[in-house]
Coordinates of C-alpha atoms in Angstrom, one line a residue:
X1 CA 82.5 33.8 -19.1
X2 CA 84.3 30.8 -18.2
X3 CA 85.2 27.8 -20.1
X4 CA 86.1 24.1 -19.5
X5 CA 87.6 21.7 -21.2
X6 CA 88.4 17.7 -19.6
X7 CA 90.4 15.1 -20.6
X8 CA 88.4 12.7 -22.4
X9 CA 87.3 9.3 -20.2
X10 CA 86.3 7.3 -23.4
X11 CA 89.6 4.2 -23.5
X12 CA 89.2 5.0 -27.5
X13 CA 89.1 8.8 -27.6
X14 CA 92.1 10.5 -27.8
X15 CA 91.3 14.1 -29.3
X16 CA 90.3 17.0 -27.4
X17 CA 87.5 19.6 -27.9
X18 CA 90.5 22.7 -27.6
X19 CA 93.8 23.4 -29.1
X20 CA 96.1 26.6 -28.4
X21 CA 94.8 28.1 -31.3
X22 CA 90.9 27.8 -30.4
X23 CA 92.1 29.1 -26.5
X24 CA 93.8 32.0 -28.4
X25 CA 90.9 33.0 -30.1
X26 CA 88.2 32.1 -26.7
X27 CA 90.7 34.5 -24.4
X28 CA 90.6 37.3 -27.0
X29 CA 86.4 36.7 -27.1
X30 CA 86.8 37.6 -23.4
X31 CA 86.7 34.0 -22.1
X32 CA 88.2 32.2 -18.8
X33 CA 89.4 28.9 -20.2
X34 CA 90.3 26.4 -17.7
X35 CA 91.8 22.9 -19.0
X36 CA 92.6 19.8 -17.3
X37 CA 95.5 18.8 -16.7
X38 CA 96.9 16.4 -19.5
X39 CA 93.6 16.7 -21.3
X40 CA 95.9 17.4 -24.9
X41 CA 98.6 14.9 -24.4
X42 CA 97.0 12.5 -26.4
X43 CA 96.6 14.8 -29.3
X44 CA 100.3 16.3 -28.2
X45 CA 99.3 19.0 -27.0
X46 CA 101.2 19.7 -23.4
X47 CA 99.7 21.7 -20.7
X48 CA 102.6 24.1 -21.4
X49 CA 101.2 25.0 -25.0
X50 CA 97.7 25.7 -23.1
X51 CA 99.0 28.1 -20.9
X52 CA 100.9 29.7 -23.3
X53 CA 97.8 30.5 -25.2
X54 CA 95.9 32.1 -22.0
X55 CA 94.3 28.9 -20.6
X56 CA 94.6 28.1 -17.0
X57 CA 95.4 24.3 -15.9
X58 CA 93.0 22.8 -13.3
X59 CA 94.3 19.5 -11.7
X60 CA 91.5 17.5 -12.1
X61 CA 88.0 17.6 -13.9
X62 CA 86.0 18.7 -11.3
X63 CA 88.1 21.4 -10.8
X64 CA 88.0 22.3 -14.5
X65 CA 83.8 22.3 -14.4
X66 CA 83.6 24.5 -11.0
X67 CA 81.5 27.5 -12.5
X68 CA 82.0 26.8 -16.3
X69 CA 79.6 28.7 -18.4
X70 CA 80.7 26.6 -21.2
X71 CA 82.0 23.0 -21.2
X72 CA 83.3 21.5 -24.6
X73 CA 83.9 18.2 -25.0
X74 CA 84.8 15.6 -27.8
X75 CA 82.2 12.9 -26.5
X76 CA 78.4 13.5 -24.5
X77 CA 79.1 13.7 -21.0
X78 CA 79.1 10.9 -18.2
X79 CA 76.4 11.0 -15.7
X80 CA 79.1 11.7 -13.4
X81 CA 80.8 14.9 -15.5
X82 CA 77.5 15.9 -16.2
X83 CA 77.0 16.5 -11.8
X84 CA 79.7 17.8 -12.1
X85 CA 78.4 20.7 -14.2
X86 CA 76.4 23.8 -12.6
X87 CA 72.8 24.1 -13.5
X88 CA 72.8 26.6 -16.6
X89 CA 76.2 25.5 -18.2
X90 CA 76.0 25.1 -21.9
X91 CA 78.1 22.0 -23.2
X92 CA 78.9 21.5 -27.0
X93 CA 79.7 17.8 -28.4
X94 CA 79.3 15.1 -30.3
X95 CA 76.3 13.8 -28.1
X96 CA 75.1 10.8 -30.0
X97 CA 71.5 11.2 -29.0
X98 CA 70.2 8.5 -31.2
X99 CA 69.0 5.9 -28.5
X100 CA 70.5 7.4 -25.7
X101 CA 66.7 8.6 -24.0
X102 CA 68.4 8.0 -20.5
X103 CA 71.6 10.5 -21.0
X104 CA 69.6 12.8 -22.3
X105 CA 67.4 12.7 -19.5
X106 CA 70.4 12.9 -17.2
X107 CA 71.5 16.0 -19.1
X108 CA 68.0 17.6 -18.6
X109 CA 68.1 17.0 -15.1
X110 CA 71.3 18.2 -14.6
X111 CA 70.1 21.6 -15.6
X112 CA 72.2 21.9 -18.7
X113 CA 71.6 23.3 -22.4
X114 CA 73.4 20.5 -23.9
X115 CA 74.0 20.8 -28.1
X116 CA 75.1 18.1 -30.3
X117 CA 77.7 19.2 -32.6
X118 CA 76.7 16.6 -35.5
X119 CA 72.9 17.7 -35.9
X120 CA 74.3 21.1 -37.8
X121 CA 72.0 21.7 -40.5
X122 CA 74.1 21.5 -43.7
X123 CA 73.7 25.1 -45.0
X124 CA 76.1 27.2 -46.2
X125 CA 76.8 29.4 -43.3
X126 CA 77.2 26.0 -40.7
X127 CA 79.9 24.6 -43.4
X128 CA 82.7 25.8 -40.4
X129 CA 80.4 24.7 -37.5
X130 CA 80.0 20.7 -39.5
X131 CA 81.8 17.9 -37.2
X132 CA 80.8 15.2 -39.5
X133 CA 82.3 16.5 -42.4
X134 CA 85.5 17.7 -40.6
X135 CA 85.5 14.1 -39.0
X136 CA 84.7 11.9 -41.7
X137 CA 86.9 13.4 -44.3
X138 CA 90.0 12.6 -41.8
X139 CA 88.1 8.7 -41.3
X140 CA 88.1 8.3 -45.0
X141 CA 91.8 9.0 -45.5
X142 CA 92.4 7.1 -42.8
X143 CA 90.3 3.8 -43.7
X144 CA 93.1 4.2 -47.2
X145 CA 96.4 4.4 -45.0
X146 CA 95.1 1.5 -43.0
X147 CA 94.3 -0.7 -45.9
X148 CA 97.1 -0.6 -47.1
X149 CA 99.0 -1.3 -44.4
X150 CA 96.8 -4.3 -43.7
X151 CA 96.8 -5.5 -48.0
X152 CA 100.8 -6.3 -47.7
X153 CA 101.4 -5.4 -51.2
X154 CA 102.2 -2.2 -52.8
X155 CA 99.2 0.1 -54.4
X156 CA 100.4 1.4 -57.6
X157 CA 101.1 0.4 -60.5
X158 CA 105.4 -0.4 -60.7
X159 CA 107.1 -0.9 -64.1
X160 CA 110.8 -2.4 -62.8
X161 CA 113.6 -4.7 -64.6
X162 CA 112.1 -6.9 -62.5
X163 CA 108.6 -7.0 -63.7
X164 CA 105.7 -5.2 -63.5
X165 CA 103.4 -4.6 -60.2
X166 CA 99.8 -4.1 -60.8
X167 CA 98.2 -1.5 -59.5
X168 CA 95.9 -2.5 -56.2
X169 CA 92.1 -2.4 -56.8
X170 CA 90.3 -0.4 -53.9
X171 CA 86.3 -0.1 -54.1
X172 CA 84.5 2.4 -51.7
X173 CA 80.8 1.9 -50.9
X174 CA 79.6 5.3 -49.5
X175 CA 80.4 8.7 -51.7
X176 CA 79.9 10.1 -48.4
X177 CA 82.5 13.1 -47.3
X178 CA 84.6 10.0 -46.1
X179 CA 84.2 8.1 -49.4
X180 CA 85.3 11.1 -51.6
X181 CA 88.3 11.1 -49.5
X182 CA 89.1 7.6 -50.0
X183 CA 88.7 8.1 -53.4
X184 CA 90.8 10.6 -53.5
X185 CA 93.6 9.2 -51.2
X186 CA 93.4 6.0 -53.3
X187 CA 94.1 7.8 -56.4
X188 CA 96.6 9.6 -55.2
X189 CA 98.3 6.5 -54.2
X190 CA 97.6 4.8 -57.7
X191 CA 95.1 2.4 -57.0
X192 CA 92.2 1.4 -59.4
X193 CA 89.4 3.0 -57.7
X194 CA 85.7 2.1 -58.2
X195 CA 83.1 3.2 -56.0
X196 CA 79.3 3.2 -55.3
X197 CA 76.3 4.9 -53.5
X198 CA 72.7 4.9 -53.9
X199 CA 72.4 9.2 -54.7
X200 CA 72.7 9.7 -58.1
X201 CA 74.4 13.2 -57.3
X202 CA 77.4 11.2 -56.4
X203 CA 78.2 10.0 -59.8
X204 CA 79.6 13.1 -61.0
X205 CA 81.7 13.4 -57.9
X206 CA 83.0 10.2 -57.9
X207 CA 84.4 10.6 -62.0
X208 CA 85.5 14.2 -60.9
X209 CA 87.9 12.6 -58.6
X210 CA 89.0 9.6 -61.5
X211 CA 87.3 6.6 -60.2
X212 CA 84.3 4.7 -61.7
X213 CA 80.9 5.0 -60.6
X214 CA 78.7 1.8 -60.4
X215 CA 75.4 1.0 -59.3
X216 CA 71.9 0.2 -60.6
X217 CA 70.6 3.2 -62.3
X218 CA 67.2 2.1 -62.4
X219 CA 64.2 5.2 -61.5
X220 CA 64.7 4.5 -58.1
X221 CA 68.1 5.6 -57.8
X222 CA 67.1 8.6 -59.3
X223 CA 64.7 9.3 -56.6
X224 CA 67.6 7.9 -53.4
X225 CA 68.4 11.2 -51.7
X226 CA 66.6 12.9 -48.8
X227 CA 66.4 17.0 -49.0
X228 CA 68.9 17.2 -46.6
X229 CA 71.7 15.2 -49.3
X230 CA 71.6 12.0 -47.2
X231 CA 70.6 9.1 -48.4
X232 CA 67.5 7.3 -47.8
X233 CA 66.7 3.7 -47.1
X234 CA 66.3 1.8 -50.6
X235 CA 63.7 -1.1 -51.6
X236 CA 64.1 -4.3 -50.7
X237 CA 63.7 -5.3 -54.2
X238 CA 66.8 -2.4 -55.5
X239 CA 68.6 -3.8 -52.7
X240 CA 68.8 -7.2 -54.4
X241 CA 69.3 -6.4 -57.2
X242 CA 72.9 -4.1 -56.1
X243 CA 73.9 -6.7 -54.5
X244 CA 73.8 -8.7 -57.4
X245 CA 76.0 -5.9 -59.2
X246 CA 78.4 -5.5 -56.5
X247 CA 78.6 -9.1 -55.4
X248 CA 80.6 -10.1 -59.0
X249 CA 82.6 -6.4 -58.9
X250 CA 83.4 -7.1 -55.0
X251 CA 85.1 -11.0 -55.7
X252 CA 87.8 -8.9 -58.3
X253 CA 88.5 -6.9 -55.5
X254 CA 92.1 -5.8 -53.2
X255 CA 90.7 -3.4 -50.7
X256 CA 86.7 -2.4 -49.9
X257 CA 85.9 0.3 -47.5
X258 CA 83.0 0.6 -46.2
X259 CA 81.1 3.9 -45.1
X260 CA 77.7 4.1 -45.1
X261 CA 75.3 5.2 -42.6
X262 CA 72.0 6.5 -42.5
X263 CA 70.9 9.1 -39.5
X264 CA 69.6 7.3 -36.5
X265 CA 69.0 4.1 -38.0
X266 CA 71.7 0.8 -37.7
X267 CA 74.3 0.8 -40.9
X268 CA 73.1 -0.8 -44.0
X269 CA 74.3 -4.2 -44.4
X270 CA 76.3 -3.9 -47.7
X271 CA 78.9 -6.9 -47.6
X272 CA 77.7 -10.6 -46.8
X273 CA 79.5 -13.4 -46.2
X274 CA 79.3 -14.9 -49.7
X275 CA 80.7 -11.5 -51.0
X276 CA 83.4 -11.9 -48.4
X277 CA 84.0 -15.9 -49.0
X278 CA 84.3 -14.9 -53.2
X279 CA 87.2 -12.3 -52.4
X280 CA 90.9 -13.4 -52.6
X281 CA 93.5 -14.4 -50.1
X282 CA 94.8 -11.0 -48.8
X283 CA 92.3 -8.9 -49.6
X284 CA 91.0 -6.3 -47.1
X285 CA 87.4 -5.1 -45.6
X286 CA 87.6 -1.7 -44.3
X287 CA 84.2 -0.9 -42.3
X288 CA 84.0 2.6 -41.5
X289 CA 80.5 1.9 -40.0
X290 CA 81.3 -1.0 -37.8
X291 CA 80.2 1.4 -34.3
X292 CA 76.6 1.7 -36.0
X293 CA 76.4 -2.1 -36.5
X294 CA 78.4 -2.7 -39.7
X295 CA 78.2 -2.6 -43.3
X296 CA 80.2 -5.8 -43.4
X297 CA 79.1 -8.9 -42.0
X298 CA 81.7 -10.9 -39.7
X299 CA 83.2 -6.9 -38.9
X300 CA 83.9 -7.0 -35.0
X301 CA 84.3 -3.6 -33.4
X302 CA 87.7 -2.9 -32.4
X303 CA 89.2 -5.7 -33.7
X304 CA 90.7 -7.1 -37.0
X305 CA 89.6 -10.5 -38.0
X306 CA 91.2 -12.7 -40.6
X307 CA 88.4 -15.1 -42.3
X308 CA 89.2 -18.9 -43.3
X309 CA 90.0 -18.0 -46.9
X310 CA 92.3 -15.2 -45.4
X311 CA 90.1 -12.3 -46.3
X312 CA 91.2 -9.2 -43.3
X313 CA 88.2 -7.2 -41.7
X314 CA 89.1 -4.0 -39.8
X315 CA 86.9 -2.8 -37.4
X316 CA 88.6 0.3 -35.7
X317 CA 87.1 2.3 -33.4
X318 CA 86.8 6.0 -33.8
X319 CA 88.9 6.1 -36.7
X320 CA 89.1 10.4 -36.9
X321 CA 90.5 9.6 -33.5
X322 CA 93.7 7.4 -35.1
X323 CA 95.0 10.7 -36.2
X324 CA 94.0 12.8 -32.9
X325 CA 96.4 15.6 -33.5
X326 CA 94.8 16.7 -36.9
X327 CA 91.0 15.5 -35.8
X328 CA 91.1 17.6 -32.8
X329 CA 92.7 20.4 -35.0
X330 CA 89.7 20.9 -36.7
X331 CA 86.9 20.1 -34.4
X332 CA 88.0 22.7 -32.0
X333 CA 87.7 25.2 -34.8
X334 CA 84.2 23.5 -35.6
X335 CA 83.4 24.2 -31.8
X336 CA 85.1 27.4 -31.4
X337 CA 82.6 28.6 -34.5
X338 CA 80.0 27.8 -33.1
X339 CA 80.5 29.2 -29.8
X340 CA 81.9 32.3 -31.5
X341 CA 78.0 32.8 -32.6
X342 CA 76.6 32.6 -28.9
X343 CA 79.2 35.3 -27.6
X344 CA 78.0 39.0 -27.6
X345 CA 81.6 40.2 -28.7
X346 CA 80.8 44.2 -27.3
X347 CA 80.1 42.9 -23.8
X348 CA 82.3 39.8 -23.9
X349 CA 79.1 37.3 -22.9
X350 CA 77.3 34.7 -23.6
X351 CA 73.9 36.0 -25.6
X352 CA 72.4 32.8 -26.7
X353 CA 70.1 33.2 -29.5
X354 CA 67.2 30.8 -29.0
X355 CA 65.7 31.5 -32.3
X356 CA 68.6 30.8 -34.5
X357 CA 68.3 27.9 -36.6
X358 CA 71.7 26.5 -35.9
X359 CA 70.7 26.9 -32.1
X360 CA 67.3 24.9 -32.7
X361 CA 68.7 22.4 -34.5
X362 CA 71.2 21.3 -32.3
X363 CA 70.0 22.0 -28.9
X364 CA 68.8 18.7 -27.2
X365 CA 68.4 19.7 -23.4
X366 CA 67.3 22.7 -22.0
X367 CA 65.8 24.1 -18.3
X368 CA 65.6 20.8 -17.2
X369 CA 64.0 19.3 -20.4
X370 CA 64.6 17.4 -23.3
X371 CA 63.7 20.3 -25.7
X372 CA 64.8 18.7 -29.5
X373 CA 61.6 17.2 -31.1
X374 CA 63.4 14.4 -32.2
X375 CA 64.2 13.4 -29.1
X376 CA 61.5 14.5 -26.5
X377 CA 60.0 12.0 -24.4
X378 CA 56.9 10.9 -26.2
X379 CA 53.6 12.1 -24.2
X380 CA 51.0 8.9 -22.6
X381 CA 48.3 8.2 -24.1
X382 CA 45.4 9.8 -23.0
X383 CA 43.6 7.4 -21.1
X384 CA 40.4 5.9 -22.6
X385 CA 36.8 7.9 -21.4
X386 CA 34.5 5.7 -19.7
X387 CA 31.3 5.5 -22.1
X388 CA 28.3 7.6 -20.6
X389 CA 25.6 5.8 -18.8
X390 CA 22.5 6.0 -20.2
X391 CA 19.9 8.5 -18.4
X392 CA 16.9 6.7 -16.7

């Protein structure tokens, strides 16, 4: 059983998919690993620490791929890494299929039973297996540490001979695994924290932590949450009348952040420009969804923009990836458990389950097919029956 893991070709992604303590545990499974060389420097991790843990270092990718059973990744695979790859070899990452009908095709025709990491059902026995959680929780402490950094003043609350400092005021939009971090981080830091979200479950989480819930708690927010504990799209006519709420709670504002996202569909917009023009010189927009088209209006991907009235929007990429050490720290484990479950530990192989429910729900490609039935090519239309002509 061999396994590869490649340096990640992505300019914004600096974690990688295995850490000495995930090769420990892959060798003692039986496994070959084989690692690229420099592949963990990013996430300072040196090819010394690999081999000291039982990997092997391969100069190059291709290299690293020749005759992996198992390739594990951060990102879904280039059309180039995935030739690479021999027909058969399972790969496990965060594939981003939503959209992407032509690299999953590539995938398919590549020959490879490709699984994406962030389609983990949410029950109890995936909770180690869950990239977005592991992810998000680091993006929302994150989206904290870089608004304040950006604000320029201090967060708590400081009684001196001097005078007093009032304490920041940071509102997070998105109770999310990322929001409750914020939260969190924000209190911790002694900020006023507020927060929204359209799932009325969240309320209780959000006062739990010490912040103050607000939203519109009309019947339909009662009704906002999809069985899986996502949440759903709301009605034009709710959506009008949150904004309404948040658009006066948003102009008193130091710091927002910004995480909401719905599955496969483009980020809510949750911040317009007449929010942003009401907010204060020096105030900070945090928008954790900026990849999926933004919460915030005016965000830019990648970049920070300062607005006329000197209002700061962050748009950082791949924010888990700002802290690469710790991110890749726990997504190796969240791979490594995963794979754990496809290894036959008395014969030291790969025994894929095909019937598992973790195993259906992520699997996207398989014997040269898109296989996930979200994602399957949608069949032609049958093509229309010429009407019978009538017998003489």
């Amino acid at each position: 059983m061999r396994i590869a893991v490649i340096t990640e070709t992505d300019p914004h992604e600096d974690r990688v998919a295995a850490t000495p303590e995930t090769v420990k545990k892959l060798v003692a499974l039986g496994a070959t690993v084989s690692i690229e060389a420099g592949a963990g420097l990013a996430s300072g991790v040196t090819d010394a620490d690999y081999q000291g843990a039982g990997a092997t270092t391969a100069p190059n990718a291709q290299a690293a791929l020749a005759d992996a059973d198992v390739v594990l990744k951060v990102r879904r695979p280039t059309a180039a890494e995935a030739g690479q790859m021999k027909r058969g070899a399972i790969v496990l990452a965060i594939m981003d299929p939503y959209g992407a009908e032509a690299a999953l095709q590539s995938m398919a025709d590549a020959g490879l039973s490709a699984f994406a990491m962030e389609l983990m059902p949410r029950i109890t026995r995936a909770q180690v297996m869950d990239v977005l959680s592991s992810q998000a929780n680091l993006a929302g402490y994150r989206a904290v540490i870089d608004g304040a950094a950006e604000y320029g003043r201090a967060l708590p609350m400081m009684m001196t001979a001097a005078g007093t400092v009032p304490a920041a005021r940071i509102f997070i939009m998105g109770v999310g695994v990322a929001g409750l971090q914020a939260i969190a981080t924000a209190r911790r830091l002694g900020a006023v924290v507020t927060a929204t979200d359209v799932r009325p479950a969240t309320k209780e989480q959000v006062e739990s932590l010490g912040a103050k819930f607000l939203a519109v708690e009309d019947e339909e927010f009662l009704q906002a949450q999809t069985a899986g504990g996502y949440a759903k799209e709301m009605s034009k006519d709710y959506q009008a009348k949150q904004a309404a709420l948040v658009a006066s709670h948003i102009a008193k504002q130091d710091i927002v952040i910004t995480t909401a996202l719905i599955p496969g569909r483009p980020a809510p917009r949750l911040v317009t420009e007449d929010m942003i023009a009401s907010m204060r010189p020096g105030s900070v927009l945090i928008d954790l969804a900026v990849e999926r088209g933004g919460n915030v209006a005016l965000a830019k991907p990648g970049e920070i923009v300062t607005t006329p009235n000197g209002v700061k929007i962050v748009g950082h990429l791949n924010v888990p990836g700002r802290l690469a050490a710790t991110s890749s720290s726990l997504y190796s484990k969240n791979l490594f458990n995963f794979l754990e479950t496809m290894i036959d530990k008395a014969s030291k192989a790969l025994a894929v389950k095909w019937d598992d429910e973790l195993v259906k729900a992520t699997n996207l490609t398989r014997d040269g097919a898109v296989v996930h039935p979200n994602f399957m090519p949608k069949a032609p239309d049958p093509a229309p029956v010429a009407p019978a002509t009538p017998s003489a």
